[in-house]
Amino acid sequence: MTVLSFELPDGSTREVEVKHLLNAGYAGREQDEVQAHIAELAELGVPGPATTPALYPVSPYLAQQVSEVRVQHARTSGEAEWALVITDDGVLLTVACDHTDRELEVHGVAWSKNASPDVLGRKAWRLDDVRDHLDRITLKGWVGERDTPDTLIQDSSLEALLTPDYWLGVLEERGLNQPGTVLISGTVAMTGGVNQFARSWKVEMSDPVTGLSVDVQYVVEQMPEAIG
Protein backbone atom coordinates (compact mmCIF):
# COMPACT_ATOMS: atom_id res chain seq x y z
CA MET A 1 0.00 0.00 0.00
CA THR A 2 1.07 3.58 -0.68
CA VAL A 3 1.76 5.71 2.41
CA LEU A 4 1.40 9.48 2.04
CA SER A 5 2.86 12.01 4.47
CA PHE A 6 1.54 15.54 4.96
CA GLU A 7 2.95 18.51 6.84
CA LEU A 8 0.31 20.62 8.62
CA PRO A 9 0.56 24.39 9.28
CA ASP A 10 1.60 23.79 12.90
CA GLY A 11 4.62 21.77 11.74
CA SER A 12 3.22 18.38 12.69
CA THR A 13 2.90 15.56 10.17
CA ARG A 14 0.20 13.04 9.37
CA GLU A 15 0.69 9.78 7.54
CA VAL A 16 -2.03 7.79 5.83
CA GLU A 17 -1.95 4.40 4.15
CA VAL A 18 -4.10 4.74 1.04
CA LYS A 19 -6.82 2.08 0.90
CA HIS A 20 -9.27 3.72 -1.51
CA LEU A 21 -8.56 6.33 -4.19
CA LEU A 22 -11.42 7.97 -6.07
CA ASN A 23 -11.48 10.59 -8.80
CA ALA A 24 -14.56 12.79 -9.12
CA GLY A 25 -15.52 13.97 -12.57
CA TYR A 26 -17.95 16.47 -14.09
CA ALA A 27 -18.06 17.94 -10.60
CA GLY A 28 -18.80 21.60 -11.22
CA ARG A 29 -21.53 23.18 -9.12
CA GLU A 30 -23.18 24.64 -12.24
CA GLN A 31 -24.39 21.44 -13.87
CA ASP A 32 -25.66 23.30 -16.96
CA GLU A 33 -22.04 24.20 -17.68
CA VAL A 34 -21.04 20.60 -17.00
CA GLN A 35 -23.51 19.35 -19.60
CA ALA A 36 -22.14 21.83 -22.14
CA HIS A 37 -18.63 20.53 -21.41
CA ILE A 38 -19.81 16.95 -21.92
CA ALA A 39 -21.17 17.94 -25.33
CA GLU A 40 -17.82 19.51 -26.25
CA LEU A 41 -15.95 16.35 -25.22
CA ALA A 42 -18.35 14.18 -27.21
CA GLU A 43 -17.28 16.04 -30.35
CA LEU A 44 -13.71 14.95 -29.56
CA GLY A 45 -14.79 11.33 -29.15
CA VAL A 46 -14.74 11.24 -25.34
CA PRO A 47 -17.71 9.19 -24.07
CA GLY A 48 -20.03 10.97 -21.66
CA PRO A 49 -20.84 9.66 -18.18
CA ALA A 50 -24.05 7.82 -17.38
CA THR A 51 -24.69 10.35 -14.61
CA THR A 52 -23.16 13.52 -13.21
CA PRO A 53 -21.28 14.11 -11.10
CA ALA A 54 -19.25 10.96 -11.76
CA LEU A 55 -16.92 9.07 -9.44
CA TYR A 56 -14.18 6.76 -10.70
CA PRO A 57 -12.34 4.24 -8.49
CA VAL A 58 -8.59 4.35 -9.10
CA SER A 59 -5.90 1.90 -8.04
CA PRO A 60 -4.70 3.11 -4.59
CA TYR A 61 -1.01 2.88 -5.52
CA LEU A 62 -1.57 5.71 -8.03
CA ALA A 63 -1.84 8.23 -5.16
CA GLN A 64 1.71 9.59 -5.23
CA GLN A 65 3.87 12.44 -3.97
CA VAL A 66 6.45 12.57 -6.74
CA SER A 67 8.38 15.16 -8.74
CA GLU A 68 8.36 13.21 -12.02
CA VAL A 69 5.63 11.42 -13.96
CA ARG A 70 6.58 8.90 -16.64
CA VAL A 71 4.21 8.61 -19.60
CA GLN A 72 3.94 6.44 -22.72
CA HIS A 73 3.30 9.17 -25.28
CA ALA A 74 3.02 12.92 -25.76
CA ARG A 75 -0.75 13.33 -25.29
CA THR A 76 -1.11 13.30 -21.52
CA SER A 77 -1.82 16.21 -19.21
CA GLY A 78 -2.59 17.21 -15.66
CA GLU A 79 -5.67 18.74 -14.05
CA ALA A 80 -5.76 21.22 -11.15
CA GLU A 81 -7.78 19.74 -8.29
CA TRP A 82 -8.10 19.56 -4.53
CA ALA A 83 -7.97 16.30 -2.57
CA LEU A 84 -9.63 15.03 0.57
CA VAL A 85 -7.50 12.72 2.69
CA ILE A 86 -9.23 10.91 5.55
CA THR A 87 -6.89 10.06 8.42
CA ASP A 88 -7.29 8.61 11.91
CA ASP A 89 -7.11 12.21 13.13
CA GLY A 90 -9.70 13.85 10.89
CA VAL A 91 -10.00 15.01 7.29
CA LEU A 92 -7.21 16.85 5.49
CA LEU A 93 -7.45 19.09 2.43
CA THR A 94 -4.55 19.36 0.01
CA VAL A 95 -3.82 20.14 -3.62
CA ALA A 96 -3.59 17.54 -6.39
CA CYS A 97 -2.88 17.14 -10.08
CA ASP A 98 -4.67 14.26 -11.78
CA HIS A 99 -2.42 13.27 -14.67
CA THR A 100 -4.58 11.83 -17.45
CA ASP A 101 -3.93 9.90 -20.67
CA ARG A 102 -5.92 11.86 -23.28
CA GLU A 103 -5.52 9.19 -25.97
CA LEU A 104 -6.98 6.55 -23.68
CA GLU A 105 -9.72 8.91 -22.50
CA VAL A 106 -11.63 8.52 -25.79
CA HIS A 107 -11.98 4.80 -25.02
CA GLY A 108 -13.07 5.30 -21.41
CA VAL A 109 -12.57 7.98 -18.78
CA ALA A 110 -12.18 5.41 -16.00
CA TRP A 111 -9.39 3.70 -17.97
CA SER A 112 -7.57 6.98 -18.54
CA LYS A 113 -7.65 7.78 -14.82
CA ASN A 114 -5.79 4.53 -14.09
CA ALA A 115 -2.99 5.16 -16.60
CA SER A 116 -1.05 7.80 -14.63
CA PRO A 117 -0.74 8.91 -11.00
CA ASP A 118 -2.72 11.39 -8.97
CA VAL A 119 0.08 13.60 -7.66
CA LEU A 120 -0.69 15.12 -4.26
CA GLY A 121 0.95 17.96 -2.37
CA ARG A 122 3.19 17.35 0.60
CA LYS A 123 1.48 19.99 2.74
CA ALA A 124 -2.16 19.95 3.85
CA TRP A 125 -4.71 21.80 5.95
CA ARG A 126 -7.26 20.41 8.36
CA LEU A 127 -10.62 20.68 6.61
CA ASP A 128 -12.20 21.97 9.83
CA ASP A 129 -9.80 24.94 9.81
CA VAL A 130 -10.85 26.18 6.36
CA ARG A 131 -14.43 24.93 5.98
CA ASP A 132 -16.01 28.32 6.73
CA HIS A 133 -14.24 30.06 3.82
CA LEU A 134 -13.62 27.31 1.28
CA ASP A 135 -15.13 29.26 -1.60
CA ARG A 136 -12.49 31.97 -1.22
CA ILE A 137 -9.61 29.54 -1.70
CA THR A 138 -8.10 29.83 -5.17
CA LEU A 139 -7.04 26.95 -7.41
CA LYS A 140 -4.55 27.59 -10.20
CA GLY A 141 -2.56 25.49 -12.62
CA TRP A 142 0.51 26.29 -14.74
CA VAL A 143 2.24 24.40 -17.54
CA GLY A 144 5.86 24.80 -18.59
CA GLU A 145 8.44 23.88 -21.18
CA ARG A 146 12.21 23.55 -20.91
CA ASP A 147 13.15 27.08 -21.99
CA THR A 148 9.99 29.13 -21.46
CA PRO A 149 8.29 30.61 -18.37
CA ASP A 150 5.35 28.76 -16.90
CA THR A 151 1.96 29.67 -18.42
CA LEU A 152 -1.25 29.90 -16.42
CA ILE A 153 -3.70 27.32 -17.78
CA GLN A 154 -6.30 27.08 -14.99
CA ASP A 155 -7.46 29.94 -12.74
CA SER A 156 -10.48 29.44 -10.53
CA SER A 157 -11.54 28.85 -6.93
CA LEU A 158 -13.10 26.09 -4.90
CA GLU A 159 -16.42 27.86 -5.42
CA ALA A 160 -16.55 26.34 -8.91
CA LEU A 161 -16.57 22.76 -7.63
CA LEU A 162 -18.84 20.62 -5.51
CA THR A 163 -17.82 20.95 -1.87
CA PRO A 164 -15.76 18.56 0.25
CA ASP A 165 -18.82 18.06 2.46
CA TYR A 166 -20.84 16.96 -0.58
CA TRP A 167 -18.27 14.27 -1.33
CA LEU A 168 -17.98 13.25 2.33
CA GLY A 169 -21.72 12.55 2.16
CA VAL A 170 -21.22 10.38 -0.93
CA LEU A 171 -18.42 8.51 0.80
CA GLU A 172 -20.64 7.98 3.85
CA GLU A 173 -23.37 6.47 1.64
CA ARG A 174 -20.84 4.08 0.10
CA GLY A 175 -19.19 3.07 3.36
CA LEU A 176 -15.92 4.73 2.34
CA ASN A 177 -15.80 7.58 4.84
CA GLN A 178 -12.92 5.96 6.67
CA PRO A 179 -9.20 6.45 7.25
CA GLY A 180 -7.23 5.63 4.14
CA THR A 181 -9.71 7.07 1.64
CA VAL A 182 -8.45 9.76 -0.74
CA LEU A 183 -10.84 11.62 -3.04
CA ILE A 184 -9.74 13.94 -5.85
CA SER A 185 -12.22 16.72 -6.61
CA GLY A 186 -12.55 16.98 -10.37
CA THR A 187 -11.11 19.94 -12.21
CA VAL A 188 -11.92 23.45 -13.41
CA ALA A 189 -11.89 24.89 -16.94
CA MET A 190 -8.66 25.22 -18.89
CA THR A 191 -7.71 28.39 -20.74
CA GLY A 192 -8.18 28.05 -24.48
CA GLY A 193 -5.09 28.22 -26.65
CA VAL A 194 -2.68 27.01 -23.95
CA ASN A 195 -0.89 23.74 -24.68
CA GLN A 196 -1.85 21.29 -21.98
CA PHE A 197 0.58 18.66 -23.31
CA ALA A 198 3.49 20.39 -21.62
CA ARG A 199 6.67 19.14 -20.01
CA SER A 200 5.79 20.30 -16.50
CA TRP A 201 2.75 20.96 -14.35
CA LYS A 202 2.28 23.04 -11.21
CA VAL A 203 -0.93 23.41 -9.21
CA GLU A 204 -1.39 25.75 -6.27
CA MET A 205 -4.19 26.24 -3.78
CA SER A 206 -4.04 29.55 -1.85
CA ASP A 207 -6.03 30.67 1.16
CA PRO A 208 -6.48 34.47 1.29
CA VAL A 209 -7.72 34.30 4.89
CA THR A 210 -4.67 32.59 6.40
CA GLY A 211 -2.17 33.64 3.74
CA LEU A 212 -1.08 30.01 3.36
CA SER A 213 -0.71 28.02 0.17
CA VAL A 214 -0.05 24.42 -0.81
CA ASP A 215 1.30 23.31 -4.14
CA VAL A 216 2.39 20.33 -6.19
CA GLN A 217 4.69 20.33 -9.19
CA TYR A 218 6.34 17.75 -11.39
CA VAL A 219 7.97 17.21 -14.75
CA VAL A 220 6.62 14.85 -17.40
CA GLU A 221 9.06 12.40 -18.99
CA GLN A 222 8.19 10.19 -21.94
CA MET A 223 9.34 6.59 -21.70
CA PRO A 224 11.35 4.92 -24.50
CA GLU A 225 9.51 3.29 -27.38
CA ALA A 226 8.35 -0.23 -26.67
CA ILE A 227 9.97 -3.21 -28.41
CA GLY A 228 7.51 -5.72 -29.80
PDB file of N, CA and C in Angstrom, residues 26 31-49 52:
ATOM      1  N   TYR A  26     -16.759  15.684 -13.742  1.00  0.00           N
ATOM      2  CA  TYR A  26     -17.948  16.466 -14.093  1.00  0.00           C
ATOM      3  C   TYR A  26     -18.567  17.029 -12.815  1.00  0.00           C
ATOM      4  N   GLN A  31     -24.290  22.640 -13.040  1.00  0.00           N
ATOM      5  CA  GLN A  31     -24.392  21.443 -13.868  1.00  0.00           C
ATOM      6  C   GLN A  31     -24.796  21.753 -15.310  1.00  0.00           C
ATOM      7  N   ASP A  32     -25.405  22.913 -15.567  1.00  0.00           N
ATOM      8  CA  ASP A  32     -25.659  23.304 -16.958  1.00  0.00           C
ATOM      9  C   ASP A  32     -24.345  23.452 -17.722  1.00  0.00           C
ATOM     10  N   GLU A  33     -23.355  24.055 -17.070  1.00  0.00           N
ATOM     11  CA  GLU A  33     -22.042  24.195 -17.679  1.00  0.00           C
ATOM     12  C   GLU A  33     -21.378  22.829 -17.854  1.00  0.00           C
ATOM     13  N   VAL A  34     -21.594  21.948 -16.896  1.00  0.00           N
ATOM     14  CA  VAL A  34     -21.041  20.600 -16.998  1.00  0.00           C
ATOM     15  C   VAL A  34     -21.598  19.891 -18.227  1.00  0.00           C
ATOM     16  N   GLN A  35     -22.900  20.004 -18.443  1.00  0.00           N
ATOM     17  CA  GLN A  35     -23.512  19.347 -19.600  1.00  0.00           C
ATOM     18  C   GLN A  35     -22.974  19.920 -20.912  1.00  0.00           C
ATOM     19  N   ALA A  36     -22.716  21.218 -20.942  1.00  0.00           N
ATOM     20  CA  ALA A  36     -22.139  21.825 -22.138  1.00  0.00           C
ATOM     21  C   ALA A  36     -20.732  21.285 -22.384  1.00  0.00           C
ATOM     22  N   HIS A  37     -19.983  21.078 -21.297  1.00  0.00           N
ATOM     23  CA  HIS A  37     -18.633  20.527 -21.414  1.00  0.00           C
ATOM     24  C   HIS A  37     -18.688  19.088 -21.917  1.00  0.00           C
ATOM     25  N   ILE A  38     -19.652  18.327 -21.450  1.00  0.00           N
ATOM     26  CA  ILE A  38     -19.808  16.947 -21.917  1.00  0.00           C
ATOM     27  C   ILE A  38     -20.064  16.921 -23.423  1.00  0.00           C
ATOM     28  N   ALA A  39     -20.882  17.858 -23.892  1.00  0.00           N
ATOM     29  CA  ALA A  39     -21.169  17.937 -25.325  1.00  0.00           C
ATOM     30  C   ALA A  39     -19.908  18.273 -26.116  1.00  0.00           C
ATOM     31  N   GLU A  40     -19.076  19.167 -25.584  1.00  0.00           N
ATOM     32  CA  GLU A  40     -17.820  19.506 -26.251  1.00  0.00           C
ATOM     33  C   GLU A  40     -16.904  18.289 -26.330  1.00  0.00           C
ATOM     34  N   LEU A  41     -16.807  17.540 -25.244  1.00  0.00           N
ATOM     35  CA  LEU A  41     -15.951  16.354 -25.217  1.00  0.00           C
ATOM     36  C   LEU A  41     -16.461  15.286 -26.181  1.00  0.00           C
ATOM     37  N   ALA A  42     -17.776  15.178 -26.304  1.00  0.00           N
ATOM     38  CA  ALA A  42     -18.354  14.177 -27.211  1.00  0.00           C
ATOM     39  C   ALA A  42     -17.900  14.427 -28.642  1.00  0.00           C
ATOM     40  N   GLU A  43     -17.755  15.711 -29.006  1.00  0.00           N
ATOM     41  CA  GLU A  43     -17.281  16.041 -30.349  1.00  0.00           C
ATOM     42  C   GLU A  43     -15.842  15.586 -30.568  1.00  0.00           C
ATOM     43  N   LEU A  44     -15.096  15.415 -29.473  1.00  0.00           N
ATOM     44  CA  LEU A  44     -13.711  14.945 -29.558  1.00  0.00           C
ATOM     45  C   LEU A  44     -13.615  13.431 -29.414  1.00  0.00           C
ATOM     46  N   GLY A  45     -14.775  12.784 -29.264  1.00  0.00           N
ATOM     47  CA  GLY A  45     -14.789  11.335 -29.146  1.00  0.00           C
ATOM     48  C   GLY A  45     -14.731  10.807 -27.737  1.00  0.00           C
ATOM     49  N   VAL A  46     -14.790  11.680 -26.731  1.00  0.00           N
ATOM     50  CA  VAL A  46     -14.743  11.240 -25.337  1.00  0.00           C
ATOM     51  C   VAL A  46     -16.150  10.864 -24.890  1.00  0.00           C
ATOM     52  N   PRO A  47     -16.372   9.610 -24.465  1.00  0.00           N
ATOM     53  CA  PRO A  47     -17.713   9.194 -24.069  1.00  0.00           C
ATOM     54  C   PRO A  47     -18.192   9.917 -22.823  1.00  0.00           C
ATOM     55  N   GLY A  48     -19.464  10.288 -22.812  1.00  0.00           N
ATOM     56  CA  GLY A  48     -20.029  10.973 -21.659  1.00  0.00           C
ATOM     57  C   GLY A  48     -20.378  10.014 -20.546  1.00  0.00           C
ATOM     58  N   PRO A  49     -20.487  10.509 -19.316  1.00  0.00           N
ATOM     59  CA  PRO A  49     -20.835   9.661 -18.182  1.00  0.00           C
ATOM     60  C   PRO A  49     -22.313   9.303 -18.187  1.00  0.00           C
ATOM     61  N   THR A  52     -24.083  12.515 -13.745  1.00  0.00           N
ATOM     62  CA  THR A  52     -23.159  13.521 -13.214  1.00  0.00           C
ATOM     63  C   THR A  52     -23.644  13.972 -11.844  1.00  0.00           C
TER      64      THR A  52
END
